[in-house]
Coordinates of C-alpha atoms and ligand atoms in Angstrom, one line a residue:
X1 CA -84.3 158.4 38.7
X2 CA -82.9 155.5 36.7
X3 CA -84.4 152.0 36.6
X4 CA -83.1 148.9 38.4
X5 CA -82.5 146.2 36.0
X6 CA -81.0 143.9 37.9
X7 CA -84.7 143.4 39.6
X8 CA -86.9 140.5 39.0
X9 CA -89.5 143.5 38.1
X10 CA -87.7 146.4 37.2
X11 CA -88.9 149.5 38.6
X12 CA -87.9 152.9 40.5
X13 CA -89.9 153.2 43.4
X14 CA -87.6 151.5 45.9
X15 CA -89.0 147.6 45.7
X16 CA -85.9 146.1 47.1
X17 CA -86.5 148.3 50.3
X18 CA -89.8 146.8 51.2
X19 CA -89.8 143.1 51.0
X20 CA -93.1 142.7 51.7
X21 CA -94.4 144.2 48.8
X22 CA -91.7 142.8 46.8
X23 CA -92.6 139.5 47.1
X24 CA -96.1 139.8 46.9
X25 CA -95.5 141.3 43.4
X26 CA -93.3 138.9 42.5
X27 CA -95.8 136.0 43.5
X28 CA -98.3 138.3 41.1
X29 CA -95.9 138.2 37.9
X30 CA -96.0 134.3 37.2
X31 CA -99.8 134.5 37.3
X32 CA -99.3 137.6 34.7
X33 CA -96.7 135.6 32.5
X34 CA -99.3 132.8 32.5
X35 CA -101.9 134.9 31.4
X36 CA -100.0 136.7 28.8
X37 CA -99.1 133.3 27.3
X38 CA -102.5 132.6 27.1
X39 CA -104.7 135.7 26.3
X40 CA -101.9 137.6 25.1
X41 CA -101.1 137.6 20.8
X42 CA -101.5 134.3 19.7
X43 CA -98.3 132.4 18.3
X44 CA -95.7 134.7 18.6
X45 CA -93.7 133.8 21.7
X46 CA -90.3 132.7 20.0
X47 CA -90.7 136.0 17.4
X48 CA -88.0 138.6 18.1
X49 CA -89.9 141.6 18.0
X50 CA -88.0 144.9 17.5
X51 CA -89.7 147.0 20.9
X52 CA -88.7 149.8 22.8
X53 CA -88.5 149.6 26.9
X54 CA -88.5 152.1 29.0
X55 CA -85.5 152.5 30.9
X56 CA -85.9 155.9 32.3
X57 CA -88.4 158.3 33.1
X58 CA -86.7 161.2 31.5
X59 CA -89.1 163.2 28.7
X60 CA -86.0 162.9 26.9
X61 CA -84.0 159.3 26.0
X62 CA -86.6 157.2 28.3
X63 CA -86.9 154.2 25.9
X64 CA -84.5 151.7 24.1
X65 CA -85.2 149.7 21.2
X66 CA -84.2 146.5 20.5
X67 CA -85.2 142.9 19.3
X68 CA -86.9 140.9 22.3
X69 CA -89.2 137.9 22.5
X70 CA -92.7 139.2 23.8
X71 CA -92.8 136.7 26.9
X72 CA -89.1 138.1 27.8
X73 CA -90.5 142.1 27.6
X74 CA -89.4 143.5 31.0
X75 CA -92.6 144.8 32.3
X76 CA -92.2 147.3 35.0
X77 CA -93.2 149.7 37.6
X78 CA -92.3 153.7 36.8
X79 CA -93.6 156.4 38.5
X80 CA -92.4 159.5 36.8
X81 CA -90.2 161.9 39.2
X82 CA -91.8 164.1 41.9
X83 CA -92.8 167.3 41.5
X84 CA -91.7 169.5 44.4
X85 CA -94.3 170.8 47.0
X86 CA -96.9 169.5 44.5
X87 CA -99.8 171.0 45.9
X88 CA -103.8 169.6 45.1
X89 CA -104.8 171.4 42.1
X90 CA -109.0 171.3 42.1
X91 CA -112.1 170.8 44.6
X92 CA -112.4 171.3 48.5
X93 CA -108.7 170.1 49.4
X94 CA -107.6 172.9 46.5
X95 CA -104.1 174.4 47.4
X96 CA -103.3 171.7 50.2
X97 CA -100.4 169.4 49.9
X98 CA -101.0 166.2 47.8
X99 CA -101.1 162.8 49.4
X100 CA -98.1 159.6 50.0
X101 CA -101.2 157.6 51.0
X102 CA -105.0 157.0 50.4
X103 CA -106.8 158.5 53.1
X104 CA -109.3 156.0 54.9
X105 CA -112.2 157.3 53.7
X106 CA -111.7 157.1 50.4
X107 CA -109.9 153.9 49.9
X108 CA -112.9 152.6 47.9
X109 CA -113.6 155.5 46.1
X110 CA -109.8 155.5 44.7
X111 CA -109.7 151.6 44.6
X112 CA -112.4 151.3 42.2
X113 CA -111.1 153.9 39.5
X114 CA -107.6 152.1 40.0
X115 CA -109.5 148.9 39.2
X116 CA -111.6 150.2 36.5
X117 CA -108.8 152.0 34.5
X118 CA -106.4 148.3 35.1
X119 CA -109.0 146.4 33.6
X120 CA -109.4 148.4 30.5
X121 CA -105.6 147.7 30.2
X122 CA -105.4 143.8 29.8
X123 CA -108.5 143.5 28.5
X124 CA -107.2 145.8 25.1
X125 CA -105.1 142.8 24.8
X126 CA -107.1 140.4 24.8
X127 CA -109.6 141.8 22.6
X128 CA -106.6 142.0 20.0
X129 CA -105.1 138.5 20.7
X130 CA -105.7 137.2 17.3
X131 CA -105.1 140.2 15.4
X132 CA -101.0 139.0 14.2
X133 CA -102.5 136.6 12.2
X134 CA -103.7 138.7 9.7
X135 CA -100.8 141.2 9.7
X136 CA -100.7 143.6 7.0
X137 CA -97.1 144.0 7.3
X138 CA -93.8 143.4 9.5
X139 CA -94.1 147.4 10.7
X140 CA -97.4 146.8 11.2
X141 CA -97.2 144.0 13.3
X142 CA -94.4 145.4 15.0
X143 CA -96.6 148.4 16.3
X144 CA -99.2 146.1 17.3
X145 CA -96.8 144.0 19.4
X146 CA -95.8 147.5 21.2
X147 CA -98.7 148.5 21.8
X148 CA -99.8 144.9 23.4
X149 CA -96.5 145.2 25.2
X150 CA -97.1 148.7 26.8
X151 CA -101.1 147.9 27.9
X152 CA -99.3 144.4 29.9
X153 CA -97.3 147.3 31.1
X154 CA -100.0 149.9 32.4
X155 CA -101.8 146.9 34.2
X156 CA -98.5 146.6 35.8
X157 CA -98.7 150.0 37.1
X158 CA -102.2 149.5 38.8
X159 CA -101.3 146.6 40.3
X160 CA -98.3 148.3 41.7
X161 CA -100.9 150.9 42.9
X162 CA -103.0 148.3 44.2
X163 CA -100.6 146.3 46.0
X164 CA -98.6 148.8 47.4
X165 CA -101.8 151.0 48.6
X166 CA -104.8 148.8 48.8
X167 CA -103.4 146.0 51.4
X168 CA -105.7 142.5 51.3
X169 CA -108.4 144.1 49.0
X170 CA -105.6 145.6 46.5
X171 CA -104.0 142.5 46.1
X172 CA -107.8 140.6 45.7
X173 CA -108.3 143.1 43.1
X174 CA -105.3 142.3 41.0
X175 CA -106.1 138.5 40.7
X176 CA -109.4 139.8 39.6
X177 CA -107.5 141.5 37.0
X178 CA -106.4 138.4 35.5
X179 CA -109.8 136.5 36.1
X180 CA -112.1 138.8 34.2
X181 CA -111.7 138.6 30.2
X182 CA -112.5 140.1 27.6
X183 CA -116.3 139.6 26.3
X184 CA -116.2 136.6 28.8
X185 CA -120.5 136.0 29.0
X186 CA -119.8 135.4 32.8
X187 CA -116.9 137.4 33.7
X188 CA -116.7 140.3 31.6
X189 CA -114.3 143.4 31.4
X190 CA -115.7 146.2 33.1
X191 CA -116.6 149.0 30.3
X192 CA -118.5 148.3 27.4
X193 CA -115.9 148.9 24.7
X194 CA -113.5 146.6 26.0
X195 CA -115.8 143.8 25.9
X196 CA -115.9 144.4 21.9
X197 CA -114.1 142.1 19.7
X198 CA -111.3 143.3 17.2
X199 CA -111.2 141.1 14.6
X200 CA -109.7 143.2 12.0
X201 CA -106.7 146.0 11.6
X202 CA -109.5 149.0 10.3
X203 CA -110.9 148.3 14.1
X204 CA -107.8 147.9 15.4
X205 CA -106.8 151.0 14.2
X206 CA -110.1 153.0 15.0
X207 CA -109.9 151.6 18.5
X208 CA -106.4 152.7 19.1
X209 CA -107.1 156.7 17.4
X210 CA -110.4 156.6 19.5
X211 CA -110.4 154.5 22.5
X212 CA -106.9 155.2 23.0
X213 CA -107.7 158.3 23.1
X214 CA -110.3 158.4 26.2
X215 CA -107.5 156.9 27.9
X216 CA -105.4 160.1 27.3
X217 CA -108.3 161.7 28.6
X218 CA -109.0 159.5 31.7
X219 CA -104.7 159.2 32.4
X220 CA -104.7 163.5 32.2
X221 CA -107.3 163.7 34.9
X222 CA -105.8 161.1 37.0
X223 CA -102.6 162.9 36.7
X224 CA -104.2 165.4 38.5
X225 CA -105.1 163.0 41.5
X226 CA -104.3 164.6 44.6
X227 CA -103.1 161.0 45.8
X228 CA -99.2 161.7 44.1
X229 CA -98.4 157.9 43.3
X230 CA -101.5 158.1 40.9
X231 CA -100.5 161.3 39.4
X232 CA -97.2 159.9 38.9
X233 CA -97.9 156.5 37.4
X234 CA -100.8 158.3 34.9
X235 CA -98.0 160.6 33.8
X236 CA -95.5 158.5 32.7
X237 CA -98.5 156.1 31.2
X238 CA -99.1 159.1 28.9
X239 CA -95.6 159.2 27.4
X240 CA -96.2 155.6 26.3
X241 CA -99.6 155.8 25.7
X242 CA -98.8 158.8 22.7
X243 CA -97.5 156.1 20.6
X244 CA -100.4 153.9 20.5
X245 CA -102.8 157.2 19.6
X246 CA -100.2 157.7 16.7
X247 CA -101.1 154.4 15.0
X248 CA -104.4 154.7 15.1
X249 CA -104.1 158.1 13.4
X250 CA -101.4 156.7 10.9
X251 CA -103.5 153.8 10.1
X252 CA -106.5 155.1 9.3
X253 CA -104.9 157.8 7.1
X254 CA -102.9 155.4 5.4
X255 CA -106.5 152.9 4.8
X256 CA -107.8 156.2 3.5
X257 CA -104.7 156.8 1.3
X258 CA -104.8 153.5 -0.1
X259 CA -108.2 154.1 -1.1
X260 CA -108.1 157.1 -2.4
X261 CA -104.9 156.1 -4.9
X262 CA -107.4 153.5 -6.2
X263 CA -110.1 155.5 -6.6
X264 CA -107.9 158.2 -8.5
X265 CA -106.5 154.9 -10.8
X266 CA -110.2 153.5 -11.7
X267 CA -111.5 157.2 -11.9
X268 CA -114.7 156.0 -9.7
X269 CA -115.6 156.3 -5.9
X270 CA -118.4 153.4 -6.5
X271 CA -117.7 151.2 -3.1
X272 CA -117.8 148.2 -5.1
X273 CA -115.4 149.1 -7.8
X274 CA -112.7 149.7 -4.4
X275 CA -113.7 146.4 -3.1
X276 CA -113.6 144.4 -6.5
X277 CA -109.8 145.8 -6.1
X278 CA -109.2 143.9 -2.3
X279 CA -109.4 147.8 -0.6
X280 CA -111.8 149.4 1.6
X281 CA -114.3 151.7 0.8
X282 CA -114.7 155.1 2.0
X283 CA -118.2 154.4 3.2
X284 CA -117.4 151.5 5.4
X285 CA -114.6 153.4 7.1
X286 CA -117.3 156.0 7.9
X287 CA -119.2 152.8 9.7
X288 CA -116.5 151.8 11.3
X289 CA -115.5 155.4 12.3
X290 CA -119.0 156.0 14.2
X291 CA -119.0 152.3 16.0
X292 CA -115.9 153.0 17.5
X293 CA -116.0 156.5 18.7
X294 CA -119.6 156.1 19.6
X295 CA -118.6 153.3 21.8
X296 CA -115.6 155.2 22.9
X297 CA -118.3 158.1 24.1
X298 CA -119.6 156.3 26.8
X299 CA -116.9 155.3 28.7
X300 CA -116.5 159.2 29.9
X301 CA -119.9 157.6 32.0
X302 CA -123.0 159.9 32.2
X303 CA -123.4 163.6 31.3
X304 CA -125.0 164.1 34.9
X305 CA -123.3 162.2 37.5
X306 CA -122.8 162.1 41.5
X307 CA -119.7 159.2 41.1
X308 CA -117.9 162.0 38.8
X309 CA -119.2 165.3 41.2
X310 CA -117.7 163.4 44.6
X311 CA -114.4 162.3 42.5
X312 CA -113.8 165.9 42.3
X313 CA -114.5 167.3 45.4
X314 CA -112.9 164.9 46.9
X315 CA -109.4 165.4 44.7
X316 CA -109.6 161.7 43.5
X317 CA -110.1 162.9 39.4
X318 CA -109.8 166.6 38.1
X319 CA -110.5 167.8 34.8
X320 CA -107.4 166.9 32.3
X321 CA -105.3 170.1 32.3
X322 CA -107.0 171.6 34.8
X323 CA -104.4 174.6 34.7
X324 CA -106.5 175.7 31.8
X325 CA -109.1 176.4 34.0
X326 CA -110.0 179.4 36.1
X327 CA -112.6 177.6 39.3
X328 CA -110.4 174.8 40.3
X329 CA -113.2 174.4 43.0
X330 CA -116.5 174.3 41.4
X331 CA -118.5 174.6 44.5
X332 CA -121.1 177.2 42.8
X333 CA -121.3 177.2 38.8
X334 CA -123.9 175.8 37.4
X335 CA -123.7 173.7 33.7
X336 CA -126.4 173.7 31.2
X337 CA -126.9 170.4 29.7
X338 CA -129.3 168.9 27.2
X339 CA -130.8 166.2 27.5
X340 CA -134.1 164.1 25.7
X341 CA -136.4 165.8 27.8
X342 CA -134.5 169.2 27.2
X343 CA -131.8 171.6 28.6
X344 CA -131.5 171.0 32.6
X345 CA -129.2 173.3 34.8
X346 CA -127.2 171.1 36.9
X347 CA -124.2 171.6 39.3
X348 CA -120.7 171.8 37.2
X349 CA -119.2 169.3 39.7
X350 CA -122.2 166.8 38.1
X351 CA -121.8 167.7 34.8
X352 CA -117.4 166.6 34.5
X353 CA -118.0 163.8 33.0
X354 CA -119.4 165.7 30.6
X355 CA -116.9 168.6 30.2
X356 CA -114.4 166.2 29.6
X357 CA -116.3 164.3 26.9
X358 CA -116.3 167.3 25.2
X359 CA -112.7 167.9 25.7
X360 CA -112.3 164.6 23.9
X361 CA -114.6 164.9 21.2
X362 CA -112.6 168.3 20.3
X363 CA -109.1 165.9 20.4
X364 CA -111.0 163.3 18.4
X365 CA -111.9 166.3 15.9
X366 CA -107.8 166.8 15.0
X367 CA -107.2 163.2 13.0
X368 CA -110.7 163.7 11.6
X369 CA -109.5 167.5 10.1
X370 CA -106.2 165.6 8.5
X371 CA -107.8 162.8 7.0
X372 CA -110.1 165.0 5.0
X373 CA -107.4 166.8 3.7
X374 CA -106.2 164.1 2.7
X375 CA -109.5 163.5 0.1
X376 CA -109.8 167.5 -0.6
X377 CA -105.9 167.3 -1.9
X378 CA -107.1 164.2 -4.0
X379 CA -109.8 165.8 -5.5
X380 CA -112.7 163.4 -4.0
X381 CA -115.7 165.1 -2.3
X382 CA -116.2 163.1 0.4
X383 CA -115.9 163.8 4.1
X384 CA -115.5 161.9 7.3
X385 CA -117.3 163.0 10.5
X386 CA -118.1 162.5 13.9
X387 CA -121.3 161.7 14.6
X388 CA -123.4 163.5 17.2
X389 CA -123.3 162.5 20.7
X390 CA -126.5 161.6 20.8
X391 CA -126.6 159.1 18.2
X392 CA -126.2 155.3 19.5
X393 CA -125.4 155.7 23.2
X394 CA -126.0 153.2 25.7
X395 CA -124.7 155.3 28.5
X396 CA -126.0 158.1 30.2
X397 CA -128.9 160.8 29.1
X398 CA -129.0 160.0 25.8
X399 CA -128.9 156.0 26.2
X400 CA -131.5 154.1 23.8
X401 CA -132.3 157.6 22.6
X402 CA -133.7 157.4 18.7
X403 CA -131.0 160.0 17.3
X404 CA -129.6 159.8 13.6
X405 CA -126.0 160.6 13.0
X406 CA -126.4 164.1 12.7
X407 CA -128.5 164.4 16.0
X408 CA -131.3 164.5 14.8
X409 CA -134.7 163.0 16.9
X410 CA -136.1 160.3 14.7
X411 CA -138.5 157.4 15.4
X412 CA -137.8 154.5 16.8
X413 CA -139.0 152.4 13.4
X414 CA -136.5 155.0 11.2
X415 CA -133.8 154.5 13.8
X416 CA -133.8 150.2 13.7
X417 CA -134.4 150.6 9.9
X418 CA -131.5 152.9 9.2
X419 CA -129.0 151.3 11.6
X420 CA -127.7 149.4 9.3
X421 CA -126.5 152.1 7.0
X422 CA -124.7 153.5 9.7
X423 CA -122.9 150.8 11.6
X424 CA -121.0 147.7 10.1
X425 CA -123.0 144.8 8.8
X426 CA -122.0 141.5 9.7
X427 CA -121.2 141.4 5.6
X428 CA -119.1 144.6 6.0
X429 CA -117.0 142.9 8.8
X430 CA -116.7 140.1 6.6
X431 CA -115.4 141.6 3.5
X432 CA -113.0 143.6 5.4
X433 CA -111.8 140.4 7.3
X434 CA -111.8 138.9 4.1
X435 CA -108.8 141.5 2.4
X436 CA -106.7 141.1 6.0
X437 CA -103.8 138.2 4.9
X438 CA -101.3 138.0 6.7
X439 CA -98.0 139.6 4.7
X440 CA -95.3 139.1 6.6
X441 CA -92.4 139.2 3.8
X442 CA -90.0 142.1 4.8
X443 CA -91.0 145.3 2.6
X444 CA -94.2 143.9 1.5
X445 CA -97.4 145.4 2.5
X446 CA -101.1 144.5 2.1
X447 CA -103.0 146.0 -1.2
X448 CA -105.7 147.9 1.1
X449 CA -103.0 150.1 3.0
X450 CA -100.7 152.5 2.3
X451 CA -96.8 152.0 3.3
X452 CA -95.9 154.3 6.4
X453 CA -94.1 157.8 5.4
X454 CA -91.5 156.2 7.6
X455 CA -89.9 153.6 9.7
X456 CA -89.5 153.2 13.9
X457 CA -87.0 155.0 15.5
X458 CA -85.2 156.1 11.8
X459 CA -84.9 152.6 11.0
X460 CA -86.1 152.1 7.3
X461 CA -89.8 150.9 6.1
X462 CA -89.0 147.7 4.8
X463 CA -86.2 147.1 8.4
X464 CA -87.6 143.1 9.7
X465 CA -89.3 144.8 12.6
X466 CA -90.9 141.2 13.5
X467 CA -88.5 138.0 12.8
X468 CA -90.6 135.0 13.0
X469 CA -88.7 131.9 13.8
Ligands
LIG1 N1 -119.5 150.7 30.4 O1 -121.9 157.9 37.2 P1 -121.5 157.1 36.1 C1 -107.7 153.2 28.6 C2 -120.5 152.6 35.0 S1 -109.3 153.9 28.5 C3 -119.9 150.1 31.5 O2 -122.2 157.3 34.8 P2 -118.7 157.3 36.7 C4 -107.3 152.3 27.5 C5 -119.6 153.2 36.1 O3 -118.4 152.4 36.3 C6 -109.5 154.7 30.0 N2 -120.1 150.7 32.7 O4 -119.9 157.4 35.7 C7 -107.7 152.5 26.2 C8 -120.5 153.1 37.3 O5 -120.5 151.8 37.8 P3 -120.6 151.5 39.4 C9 -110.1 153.8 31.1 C10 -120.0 152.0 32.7 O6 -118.9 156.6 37.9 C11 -107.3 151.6 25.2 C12 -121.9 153.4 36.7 O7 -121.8 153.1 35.3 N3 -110.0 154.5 32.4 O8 -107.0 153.4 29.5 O9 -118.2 158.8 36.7 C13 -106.5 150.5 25.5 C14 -122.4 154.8 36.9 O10 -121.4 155.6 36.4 C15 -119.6 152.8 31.6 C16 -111.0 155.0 33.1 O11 -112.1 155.0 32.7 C17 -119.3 152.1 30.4 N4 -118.9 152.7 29.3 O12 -117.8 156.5 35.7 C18 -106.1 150.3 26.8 C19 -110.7 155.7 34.4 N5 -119.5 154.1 31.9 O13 -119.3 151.9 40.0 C20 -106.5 151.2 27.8 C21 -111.3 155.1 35.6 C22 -119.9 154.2 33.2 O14 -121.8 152.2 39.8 N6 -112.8 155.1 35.6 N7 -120.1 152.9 33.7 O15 -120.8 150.0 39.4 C23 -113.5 156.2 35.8 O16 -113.0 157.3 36.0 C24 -115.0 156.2 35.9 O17 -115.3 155.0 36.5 C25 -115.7 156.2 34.5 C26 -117.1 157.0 34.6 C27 -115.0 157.0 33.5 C28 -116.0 154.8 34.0

């Protein structure tokens, strides 16, 4: 199905045939422009950014690319096509036809998790509203501004949902979206990590390898919804969302390559020898590695949980892929778990938050792999790595738990005394704030990152992606 241009608020599910939600959207998207003037990136409205839009929802040939002012991006609403006699795939409506509507008694149930998953999406804005100012280059800042782009989209899409589905409460809930903010002390986003500030371009690009990621994670299972319109939104989210996953993994491994060049020019891996040259240590990636996946572990919730067991019986939330399991129903196994106090036995439907945790942490391990090839080819010995789930949670069984970064049970007085050597100090963040000025001539790039192996859509490297006015 193509998409209607000609629309206020592009889109192909039909708008123009039901007035009434037409206009309530369209009474929506002036409070959205407003907020994206204001929380969205700082000073660049009259840039002409070089974007793609979706303009179908085709695996193949779905975008176009060309140069638009952000303010002008036409945000829309895409559902990607039916899937014929789609049929629930998991829990105790398995095998039965999917759903056109919410049934009653799980309109809060599904509300919420449409909620929870549109605030993540604005609020990844907000936390990176500043971040064009210290640009490390045109194709940089380009990529941020597509990503920015994209998250304005996918609240979009829940507000669709919510609008369309949720009647008085759904449309409620989307001014809500606009009200809470980002690390607001009285109005807060709803999960942790998206109350963290990004400052700099390393978290920037930590965030978008690993919190990106849970959203792959948390989009697959909701693709699996047996209500269809939230399949269908999540899956076409997950053709944008690949994008954003693949520059975080491109800009960490070009930080590392950046560093590792120096380190092979002054023959020494002393931290302080990189920074003397305006680069970032391999050390202090590490850091910033295990504050931002660590963070990114807990928003898969708690290992043992009833919100996670009901989402599944009830066909609101499967397990992402769940083809690639064998119970789709999950009414008997069991799932050994440990914990603090030890291993417990609890009920597999308990335990999916869990399960897919791990999926993710095995998906984290893949960028993780290439960047350490990355050092072995260069000759250095050092290694990044993942540190252990247990290690700095503040959700779930291991929350507050006294674990090093191996996993390891430690005391509480080695745990507050080492914390530091694990997580970025405040004179980390500083130093690497510090090397972030803005470059924004065409072709030049910042001395603490490598240049991309290549450019957007075969355009060149040094192509103006951003042309500031
Ligand atoms: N911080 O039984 P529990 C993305 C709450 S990222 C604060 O443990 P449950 C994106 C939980 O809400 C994907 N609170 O787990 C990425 C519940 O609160 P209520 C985002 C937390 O219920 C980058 C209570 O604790 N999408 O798209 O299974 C850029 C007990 O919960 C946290 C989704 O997450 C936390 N970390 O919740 C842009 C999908 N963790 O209801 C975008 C929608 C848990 O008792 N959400 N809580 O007040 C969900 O599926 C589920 O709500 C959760 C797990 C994954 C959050």
């Amino acid at each position: 199905m193509t998409i209607d241009y000609n629309e206020r608020i592009p889109n192909n599910v039909g708008l123009a045939n039901d007035r009434t939600l037409q206009r309530a959207l369209e009474h929506w998207q002036p409070k959205f422009l407003d907020w994206w003037r204001e929380m969205g990136p700082k000073d660049f409205a009259s840039a002409d950014v070089y974007l793609r839009t979706a303009v179908g929802v085709d695996a193949q040939g779905w975008a176009s690319y060309g140069a638009v002012k952000m303010p002008e991006y036409r945000w829309g609403i895409f559902l990607a096509d039916p899937v014929a006699d789609r049929k629930i795939g998991f829990g105790d409506h398995y095998g039965q036809p999917v759903w056109q509507q919410v049934p009653g008694e799980l309109r809060s149930q599904f509300r919420r998790i449409i909620v929870t998953q549109g605030d993540t999406e604005p609020a990844s804005v907000e936390q990176q509203h500043l971040l064009g100012h210290s640009c490390p280059s045109l194709y940089d800042l380009r990529n941020l501004f597509q990503v920015n782009v994209e998250e304005g989209r996918h609240l979009w899409a829940m507000v669709y949902l919510l609008h369309a589905y949720f009647g008085r409460d759904g449309r409620e809930e989307a001014e809500e979206l606009l009200a809470r903010h980002s690390g607001d002390v009285d109005k807060p986003r709803i999960l942790g990590t998206f109350n963290e500030p990004i400052e700099d371009w390393l978290s920037f690009f930590m965030f978008t390898y690993f919190t990106d990621r849970d959203g792959k994670f948390q989009l697959k299972s909701l693709a699996e919804s047996a209500f269809d319109p939230l399949s269908r939104t999540c899956r076409f989210m997950l053709t944008e969302e690949a994008h954003h996953m693949f520059v975080g993994e491109t800009g960490v491994g070009r930080v590392v390559k950046r560093t590792l060049e120096l380190m092979k020019e002054l023959g020494t891996d002393d931290p302080q020898a990189i920074r003397n040259q305006g680069a970032i240590d391999l050390p202090t990636i590490q850091r910033y590695l295990n504050f931002w996946f660590t963070s990114s572990l807990d928003l898969f919730g708690s290992e043992v949980s009833s919100n996670a067991a009901g989402s599944f019986a009830n066909g609101i939330k499967g397990r992402p892929d769940e083809e690639q399991y064998q119970d789709h129903v999950c009414s008997e196994a069991t799932y050994e778990l440990q914990t603090p106090q030890g291993s417990q036995t609890v009920s597999l439907r308990n335990a999916m938050n869990e399960i897919m945790r791990l999926s993710y942490i095995k998906d984290c391990e893949i960028g993780v792999k290439r960047w350490n090839m990355q050092m072995q080819r260069a000759g250095s010995d050092f290694r990044l790595a993942l540190p252990s789930p247990r290690f700095r949670r503040t959700i779930g069984a291991w929350a507050g738990a006294a674990a090093d970064p191996l996993g390891n049970s430690i005391s509480r007085e080695e745990y507050d005394r080492r914390l530091p050597e694990w997580l970025p100090s405040e004179a980390d963040r500083a130093f690497v704030r510090s090397v972030m000025q803005r470059i924004t001539a065409s072709g030049k790039i910042a001395g603490w990152i490598a240049p991309p192996d290549r450019g957007i859509n075969s355009l060149p490297v040094d192509y103006e992606y951003v042309r500031l006015s």
